[in-house]
Coordinates of C-alpha atoms in Angstrom, one line a residue:
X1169 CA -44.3 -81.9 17.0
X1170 CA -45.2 -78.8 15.1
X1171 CA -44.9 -75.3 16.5
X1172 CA -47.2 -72.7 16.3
X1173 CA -46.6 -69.1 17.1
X1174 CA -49.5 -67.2 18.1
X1175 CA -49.4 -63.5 18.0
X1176 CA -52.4 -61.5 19.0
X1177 CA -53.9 -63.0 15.4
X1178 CA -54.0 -64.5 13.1
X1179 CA -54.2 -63.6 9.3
X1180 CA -58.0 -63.2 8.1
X1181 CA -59.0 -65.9 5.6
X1182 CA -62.1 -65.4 3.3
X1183 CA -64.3 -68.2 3.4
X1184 CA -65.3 -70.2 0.3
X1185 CA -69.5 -70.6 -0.2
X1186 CA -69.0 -74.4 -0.5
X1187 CA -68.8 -76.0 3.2
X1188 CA -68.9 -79.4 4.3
X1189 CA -69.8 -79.1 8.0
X1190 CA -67.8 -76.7 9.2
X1191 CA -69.4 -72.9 9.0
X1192 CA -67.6 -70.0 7.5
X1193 CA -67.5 -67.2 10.1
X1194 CA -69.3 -63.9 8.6
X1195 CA -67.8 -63.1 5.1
X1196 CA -68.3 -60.5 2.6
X1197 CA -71.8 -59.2 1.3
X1198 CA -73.1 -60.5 -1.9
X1199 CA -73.5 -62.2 -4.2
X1200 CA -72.7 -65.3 -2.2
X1201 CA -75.8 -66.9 -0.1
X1202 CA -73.5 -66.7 3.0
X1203 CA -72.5 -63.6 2.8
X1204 CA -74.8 -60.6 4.5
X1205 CA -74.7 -56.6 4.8
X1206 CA -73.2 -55.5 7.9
X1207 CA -76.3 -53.3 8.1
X1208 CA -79.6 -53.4 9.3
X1209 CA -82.7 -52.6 6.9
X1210 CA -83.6 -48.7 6.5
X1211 CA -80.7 -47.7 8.4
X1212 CA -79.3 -44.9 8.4
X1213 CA -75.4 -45.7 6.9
X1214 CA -72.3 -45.5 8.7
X1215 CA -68.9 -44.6 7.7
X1216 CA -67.8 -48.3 6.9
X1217 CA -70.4 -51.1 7.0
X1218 CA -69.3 -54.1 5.7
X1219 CA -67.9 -57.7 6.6
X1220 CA -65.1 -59.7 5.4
X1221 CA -63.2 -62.8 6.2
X1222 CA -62.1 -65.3 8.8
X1223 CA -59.7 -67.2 11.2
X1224 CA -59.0 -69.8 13.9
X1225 CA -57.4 -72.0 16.2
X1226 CA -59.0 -73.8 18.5
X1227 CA -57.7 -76.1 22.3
X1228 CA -58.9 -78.2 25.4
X1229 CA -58.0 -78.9 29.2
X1230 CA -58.7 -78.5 33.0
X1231 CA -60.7 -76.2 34.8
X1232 CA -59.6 -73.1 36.2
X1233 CA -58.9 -72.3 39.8
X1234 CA -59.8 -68.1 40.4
X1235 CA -56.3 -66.9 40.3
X1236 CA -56.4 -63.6 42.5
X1237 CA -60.3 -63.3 43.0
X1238 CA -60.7 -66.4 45.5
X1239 CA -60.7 -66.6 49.3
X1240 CA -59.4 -64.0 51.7
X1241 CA -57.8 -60.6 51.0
X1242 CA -57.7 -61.4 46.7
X1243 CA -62.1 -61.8 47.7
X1244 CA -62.1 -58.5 49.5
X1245 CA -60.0 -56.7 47.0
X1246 CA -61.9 -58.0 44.2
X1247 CA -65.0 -56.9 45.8
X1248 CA -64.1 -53.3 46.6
X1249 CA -62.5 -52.7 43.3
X1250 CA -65.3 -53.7 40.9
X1251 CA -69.3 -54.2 41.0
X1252 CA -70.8 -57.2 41.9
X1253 CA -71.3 -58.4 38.6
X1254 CA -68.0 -58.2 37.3
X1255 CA -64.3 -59.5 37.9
X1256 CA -60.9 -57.9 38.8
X1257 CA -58.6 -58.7 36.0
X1258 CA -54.9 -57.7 37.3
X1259 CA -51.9 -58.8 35.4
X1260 CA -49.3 -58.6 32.4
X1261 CA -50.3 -58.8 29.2
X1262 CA -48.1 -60.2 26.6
X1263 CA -48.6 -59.0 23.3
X1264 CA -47.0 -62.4 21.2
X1265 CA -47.1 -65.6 22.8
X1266 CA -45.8 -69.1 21.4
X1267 CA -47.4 -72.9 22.4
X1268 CA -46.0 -75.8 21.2
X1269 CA -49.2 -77.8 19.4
X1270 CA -49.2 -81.5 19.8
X1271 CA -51.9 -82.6 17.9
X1272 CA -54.0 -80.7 14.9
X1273 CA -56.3 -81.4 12.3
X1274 CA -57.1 -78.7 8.9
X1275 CA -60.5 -77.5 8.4
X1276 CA -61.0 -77.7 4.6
X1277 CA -63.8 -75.4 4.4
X1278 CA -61.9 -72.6 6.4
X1279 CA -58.8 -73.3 5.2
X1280 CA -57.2 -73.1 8.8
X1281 CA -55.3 -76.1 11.2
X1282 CA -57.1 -76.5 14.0
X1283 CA -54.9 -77.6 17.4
X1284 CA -56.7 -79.6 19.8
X1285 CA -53.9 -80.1 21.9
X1286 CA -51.0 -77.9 23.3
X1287 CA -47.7 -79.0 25.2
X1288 CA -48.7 -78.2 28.8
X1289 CA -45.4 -76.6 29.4
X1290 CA -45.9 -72.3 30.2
X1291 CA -46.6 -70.8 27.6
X1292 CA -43.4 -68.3 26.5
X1293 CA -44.0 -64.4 25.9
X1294 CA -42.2 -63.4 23.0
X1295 CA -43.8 -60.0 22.3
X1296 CA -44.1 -57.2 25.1
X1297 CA -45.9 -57.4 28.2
X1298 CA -48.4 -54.6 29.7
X1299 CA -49.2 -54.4 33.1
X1300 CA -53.4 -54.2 33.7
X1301 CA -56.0 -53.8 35.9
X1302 CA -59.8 -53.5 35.4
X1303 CA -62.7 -54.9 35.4
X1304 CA -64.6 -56.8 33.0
X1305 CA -68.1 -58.6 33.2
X1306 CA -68.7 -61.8 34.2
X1307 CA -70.9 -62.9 31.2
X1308 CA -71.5 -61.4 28.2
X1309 CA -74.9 -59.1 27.9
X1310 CA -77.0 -58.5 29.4
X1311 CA -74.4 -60.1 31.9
X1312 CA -77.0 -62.3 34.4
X1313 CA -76.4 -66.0 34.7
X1314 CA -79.0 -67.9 33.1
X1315 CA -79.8 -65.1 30.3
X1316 CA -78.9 -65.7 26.9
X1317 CA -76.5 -63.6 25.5
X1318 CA -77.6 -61.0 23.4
X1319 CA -76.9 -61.8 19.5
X1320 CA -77.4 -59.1 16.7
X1321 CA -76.1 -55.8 17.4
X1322 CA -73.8 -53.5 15.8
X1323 CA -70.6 -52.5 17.3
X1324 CA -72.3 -48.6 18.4
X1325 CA -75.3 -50.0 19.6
X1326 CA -72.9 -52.8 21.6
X1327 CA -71.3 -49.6 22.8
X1328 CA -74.2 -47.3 23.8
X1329 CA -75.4 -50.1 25.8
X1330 CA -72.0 -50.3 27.8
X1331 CA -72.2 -46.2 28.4
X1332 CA -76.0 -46.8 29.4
X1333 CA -74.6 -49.1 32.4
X1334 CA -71.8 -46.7 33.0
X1335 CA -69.1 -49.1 31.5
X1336 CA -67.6 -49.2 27.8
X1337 CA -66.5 -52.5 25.4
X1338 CA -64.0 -54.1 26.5
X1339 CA -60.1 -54.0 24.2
X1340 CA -59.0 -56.7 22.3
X1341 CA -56.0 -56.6 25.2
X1342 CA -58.5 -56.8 28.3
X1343 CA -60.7 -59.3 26.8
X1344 CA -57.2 -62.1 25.5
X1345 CA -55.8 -61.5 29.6
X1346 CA -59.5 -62.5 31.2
X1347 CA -59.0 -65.3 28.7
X1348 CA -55.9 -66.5 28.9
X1349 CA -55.9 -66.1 32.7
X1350 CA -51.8 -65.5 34.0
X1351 CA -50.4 -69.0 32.6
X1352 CA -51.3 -66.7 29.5
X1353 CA -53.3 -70.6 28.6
X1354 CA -54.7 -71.2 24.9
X1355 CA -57.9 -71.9 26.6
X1356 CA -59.3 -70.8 29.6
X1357 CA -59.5 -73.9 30.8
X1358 CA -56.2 -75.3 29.9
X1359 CA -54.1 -76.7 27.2
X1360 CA -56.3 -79.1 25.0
X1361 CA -59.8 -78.0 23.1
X1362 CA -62.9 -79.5 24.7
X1363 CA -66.2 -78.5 23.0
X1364 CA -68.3 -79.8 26.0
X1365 CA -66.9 -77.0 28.2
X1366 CA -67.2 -74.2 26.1
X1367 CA -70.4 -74.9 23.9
X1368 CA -68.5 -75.5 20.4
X1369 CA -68.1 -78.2 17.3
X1370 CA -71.9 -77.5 16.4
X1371 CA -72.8 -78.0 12.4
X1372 CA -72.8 -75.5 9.8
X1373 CA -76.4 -74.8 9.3
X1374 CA -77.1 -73.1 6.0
X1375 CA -78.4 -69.8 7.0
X1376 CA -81.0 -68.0 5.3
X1377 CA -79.2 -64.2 5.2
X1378 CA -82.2 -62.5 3.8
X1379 CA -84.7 -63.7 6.7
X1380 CA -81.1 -62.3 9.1
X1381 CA -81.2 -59.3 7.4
X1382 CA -84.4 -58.8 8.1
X1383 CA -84.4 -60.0 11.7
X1384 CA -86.9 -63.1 11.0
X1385 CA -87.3 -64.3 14.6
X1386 CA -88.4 -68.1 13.0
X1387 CA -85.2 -68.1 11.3
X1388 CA -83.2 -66.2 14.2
X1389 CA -84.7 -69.2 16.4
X1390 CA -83.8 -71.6 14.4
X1391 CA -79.9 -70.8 14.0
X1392 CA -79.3 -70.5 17.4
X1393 CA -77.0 -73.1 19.0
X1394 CA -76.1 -70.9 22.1
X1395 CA -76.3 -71.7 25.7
X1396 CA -77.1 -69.3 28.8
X1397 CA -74.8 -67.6 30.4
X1398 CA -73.1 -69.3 33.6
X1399 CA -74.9 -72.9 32.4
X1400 CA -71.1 -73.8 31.6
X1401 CA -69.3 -74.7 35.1
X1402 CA -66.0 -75.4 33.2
X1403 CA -65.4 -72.7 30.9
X1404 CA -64.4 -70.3 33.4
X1405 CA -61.2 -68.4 33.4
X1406 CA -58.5 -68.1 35.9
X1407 CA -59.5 -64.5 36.6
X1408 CA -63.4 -66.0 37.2
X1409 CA -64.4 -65.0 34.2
X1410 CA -67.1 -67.2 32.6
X1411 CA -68.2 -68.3 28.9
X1412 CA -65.3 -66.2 27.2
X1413 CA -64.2 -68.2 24.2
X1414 CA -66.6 -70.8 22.1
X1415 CA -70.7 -70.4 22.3
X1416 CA -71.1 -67.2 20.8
X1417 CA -68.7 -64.7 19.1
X1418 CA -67.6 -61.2 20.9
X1419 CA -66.7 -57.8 19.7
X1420 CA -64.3 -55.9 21.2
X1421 CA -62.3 -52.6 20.4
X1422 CA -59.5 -52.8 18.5
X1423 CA -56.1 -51.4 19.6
X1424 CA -54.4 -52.3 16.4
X1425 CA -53.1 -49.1 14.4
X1426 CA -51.9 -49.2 11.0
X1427 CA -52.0 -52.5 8.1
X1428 CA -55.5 -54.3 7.5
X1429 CA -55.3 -55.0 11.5
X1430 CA -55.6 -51.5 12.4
X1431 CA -58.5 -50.5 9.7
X1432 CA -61.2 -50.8 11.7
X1433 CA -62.6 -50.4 15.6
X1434 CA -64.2 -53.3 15.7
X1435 CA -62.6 -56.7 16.3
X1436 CA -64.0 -60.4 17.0
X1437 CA -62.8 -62.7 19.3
X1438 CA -63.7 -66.1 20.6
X1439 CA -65.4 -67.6 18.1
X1440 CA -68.6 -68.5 17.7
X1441 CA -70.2 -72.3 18.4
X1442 CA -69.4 -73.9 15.1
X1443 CA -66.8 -76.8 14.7
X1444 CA -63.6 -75.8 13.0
X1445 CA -63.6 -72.0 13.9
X1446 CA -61.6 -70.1 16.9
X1447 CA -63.1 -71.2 19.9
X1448 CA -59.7 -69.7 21.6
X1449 CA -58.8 -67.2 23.8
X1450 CA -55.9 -65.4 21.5
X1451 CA -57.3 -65.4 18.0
X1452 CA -58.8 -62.4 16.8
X1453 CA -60.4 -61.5 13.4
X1454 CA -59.7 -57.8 12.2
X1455 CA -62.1 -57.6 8.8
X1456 CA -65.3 -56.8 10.5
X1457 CA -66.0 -53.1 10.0
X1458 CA -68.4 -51.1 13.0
X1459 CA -71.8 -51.8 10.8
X1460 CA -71.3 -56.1 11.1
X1461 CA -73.7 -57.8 13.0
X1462 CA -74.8 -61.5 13.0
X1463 CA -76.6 -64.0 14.5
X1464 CA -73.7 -65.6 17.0
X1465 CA -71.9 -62.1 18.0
X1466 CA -72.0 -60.9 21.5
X1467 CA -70.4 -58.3 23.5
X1468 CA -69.2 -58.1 27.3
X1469 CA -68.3 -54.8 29.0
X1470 CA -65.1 -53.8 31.0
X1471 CA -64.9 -50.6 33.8
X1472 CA -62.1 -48.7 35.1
X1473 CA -61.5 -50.1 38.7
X1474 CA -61.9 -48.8 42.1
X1475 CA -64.9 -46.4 41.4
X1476 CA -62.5 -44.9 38.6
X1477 CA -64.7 -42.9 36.1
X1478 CA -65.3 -45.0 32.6
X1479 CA -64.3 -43.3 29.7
X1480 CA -67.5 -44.6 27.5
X1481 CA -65.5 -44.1 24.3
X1482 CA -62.7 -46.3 22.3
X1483 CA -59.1 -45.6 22.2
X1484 CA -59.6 -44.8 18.7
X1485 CA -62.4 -42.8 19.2
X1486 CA -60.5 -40.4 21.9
X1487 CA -57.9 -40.4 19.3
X1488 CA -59.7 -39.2 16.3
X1489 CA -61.7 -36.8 18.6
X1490 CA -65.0 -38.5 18.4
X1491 CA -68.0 -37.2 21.0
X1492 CA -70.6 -39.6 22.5
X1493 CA -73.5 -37.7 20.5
X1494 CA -71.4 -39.3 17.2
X1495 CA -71.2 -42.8 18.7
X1496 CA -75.3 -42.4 19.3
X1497 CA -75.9 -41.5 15.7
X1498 CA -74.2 -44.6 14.7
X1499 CA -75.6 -46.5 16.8
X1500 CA -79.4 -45.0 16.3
X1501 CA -80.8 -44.4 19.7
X1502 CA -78.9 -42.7 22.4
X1503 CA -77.6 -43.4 25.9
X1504 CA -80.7 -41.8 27.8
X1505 CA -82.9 -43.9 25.2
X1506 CA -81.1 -47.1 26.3
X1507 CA -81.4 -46.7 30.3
X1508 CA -85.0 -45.8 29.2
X1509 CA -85.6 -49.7 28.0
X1510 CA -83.3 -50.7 30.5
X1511 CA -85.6 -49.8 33.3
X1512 CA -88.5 -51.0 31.4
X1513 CA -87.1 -54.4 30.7
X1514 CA -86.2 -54.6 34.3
X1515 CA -89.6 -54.2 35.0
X1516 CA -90.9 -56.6 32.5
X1517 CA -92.6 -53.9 30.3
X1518 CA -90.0 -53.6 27.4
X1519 CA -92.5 -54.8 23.8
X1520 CA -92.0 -53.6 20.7
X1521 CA -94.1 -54.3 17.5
X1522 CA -92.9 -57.0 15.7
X1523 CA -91.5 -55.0 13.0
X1524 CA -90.2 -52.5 15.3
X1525 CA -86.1 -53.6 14.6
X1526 CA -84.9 -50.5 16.9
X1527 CA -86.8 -51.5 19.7
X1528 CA -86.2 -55.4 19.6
X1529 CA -82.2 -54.3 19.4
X1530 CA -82.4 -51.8 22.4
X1531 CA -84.3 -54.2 24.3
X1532 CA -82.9 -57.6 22.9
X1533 CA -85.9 -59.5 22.0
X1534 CA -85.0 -60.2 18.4
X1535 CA -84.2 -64.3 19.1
X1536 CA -87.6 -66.0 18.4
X1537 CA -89.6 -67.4 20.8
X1538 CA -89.0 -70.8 19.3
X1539 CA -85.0 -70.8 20.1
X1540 CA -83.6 -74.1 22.1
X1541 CA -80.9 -73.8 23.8
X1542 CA -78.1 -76.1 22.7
X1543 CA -76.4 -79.1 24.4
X1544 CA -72.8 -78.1 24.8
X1545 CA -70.6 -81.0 23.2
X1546 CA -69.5 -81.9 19.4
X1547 CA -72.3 -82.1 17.3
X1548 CA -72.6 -86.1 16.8
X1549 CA -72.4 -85.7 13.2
X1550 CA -69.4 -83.3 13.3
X1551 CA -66.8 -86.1 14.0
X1552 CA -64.4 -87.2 10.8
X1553 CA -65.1 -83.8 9.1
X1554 CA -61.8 -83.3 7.8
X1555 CA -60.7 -84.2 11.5
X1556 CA -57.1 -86.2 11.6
X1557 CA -56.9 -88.0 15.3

């Protein structure tokens, strides 16, 4: 039996251009085919736009009763503390947590050891624990069961579009605890990776970063391998919290200060739908700076409970004294801008020209018309790829 301590990440790993089956996640800008600017074309540039690097470790298990959000007076409390489209998470979060992995295979391509399986015994805090209490959403944006989630923006515009609902992006802290549920669980289903509960294990697919950069919507189309929100019955957390790790990637704000950890705001977690990346709840990749975007990466939004005002910006932000009118510059259209499409697209009015890029991002029509939606399950192909059973 091999033991694996799991702190709240692990270290970043570039990605080599060569891949057999198994996708890098996002790494640097070229020269290399794979790699792509973390900014869109003719945009204005931000502070730090760039990508870098990658990480994993990936599980399986059972489904997940609603710890604290079903029946009786946990229903009622739930209810009254956060909108209808979100869940109450309230616990302690642990900031290092050790499983004991049972069974593990190594992804040559991004050079990582992938556990399937973890000892079913609770999991052991051996870091510090926070006491919580908010409320994230439910699924990932636009946060309506049977949407798709929205793919392709950068971390400002992911955060504008949290102010414009009155909420903000969720903390690498908030998002691990609605993952990990209170059994603090590698998975939010349990204790052993299963692909066919949250949408993972899909094929590397080659794609064509030029035609990304540029928003192609025939090429955007073809590399999705996503599934709509709420589709997935099992991948729910204990906390009710649907579609958190596997299918597509999610940024979140950092809370990491200091080392290459703590050099940017933006962090991903949950890994996107490709076999032999994190598709787990603690994992987290820290070498994404603010201007990353990509084909696979979400966002979800958390709220203060209780009809608590929402602080729109980041901890870092409120730190370094940022203002919103900053984070909208960034981002390249404002908060008013954003409810604007917001209403439209409610109303079924939000079009854009097809070269219109800040449009189709406010109003999150840049995935082709021609996507299909995946089947969740491994990839019958992606079996035996470096894979030791």
């Amino acid at each position: 039996m091999r033991r694996l301590l799991l702190p709240l990440s692990l270290p970043a790993l570039t990605l080599a251009a060569a891949c057999s089956g198994a996708p890098p996640e996002p790494a640097q800008p070229p020269p290399s085919p794979r790699a792509h600017d973390g900014r869109p074309p003719a945009a204005a540039p931000s502070t730090a736009e760039t990508g870098a690097a990658a990480t994993s470790t990936p599980e399986t298990g059972a489904p997940a009763a609603q710890a604290g959000t079903a029946g009786g007076e946990g229903a009622a409390e739930e209810e009254q503390a956060c909108p209808a489209d979100m869940k109450l998470v309230e616990g302690e979060y642990c900031s290092e947590v050790e499983h004991s992995c049972l069974r593990s295979w190594y992804d040559k391509s991004n050079k990582k050891t992938i556990c399937e399986e973890f000892a079913p015994a609770p999991a052991r805090c051996t870091g510090d624990k926070t006491k919580k209490r908010y409320c994230i959403d439910t699924y990932e944006w636009p946060n309506k069961k049977g949407e798709r989630p929205e793919v392709m923006n950068r971390f400002h515009q992911a955060q504008v579009k949290c102010a414009a609902v009155g909420k903000r992006l969720c903390t690498e802290s908030e998002w691990t605890l609605a993952c990990e549920g209170p059994e603090m669980k590698p998975f939010p289903y349990g204790y052993s990776r299963d692909a066919t509960k949250c949408n993972g294990d899909h094929l590397w697919d080659d794609p064509d970063m030029k035609k990304v950069a540029k928003r192609d919507p025939g090429e955007l189309a073809r590399l999705w391998k996503g599934v709509r929100s709420g589709s997935q019955p099992e991948c729910i957390s204990d906390y009710g919290v649907a579609d958190l790790p596997a299918n597509t990637d999610e940024v979140v704000a950092s809370e990491t200060s200091g080392g290459w950890r703590g050099k940017f705001d933006s962090v991903h977690t949950g890994g996107p739908w490709y076999k032999g990346v994190r598709n787990q709840c603690r994992p987290k990749i820290y070498t994404h700076d603010e201007g990353f975007y990509y084909y696979f990466l979400s966002f979800r939004c958390c709220a203060e409970p209780d009809g608590k005002a929402t602080e729109p910006r980041t901890p870092r932000q409120v730190q370094e004294g940022w203002d919103m009118a900053r984070v909208e510059r960034m981002a390249q259209f404002t908060v008013d801008e954003m409810r604007g499409k917001l209403e439209l697209k409610q109303q079924g009015k939000c079009e854009c020209k097809p070269t219109d890029i800040r449009c189709k991002t406010m109003c999150g029509t840049l995935l082709g018309p021609g996507a299909v939606d995946a089947t969740p399950g491994r990839d019958p192909a992606a079996t035996g790829s470096g894979e030791k059973r």
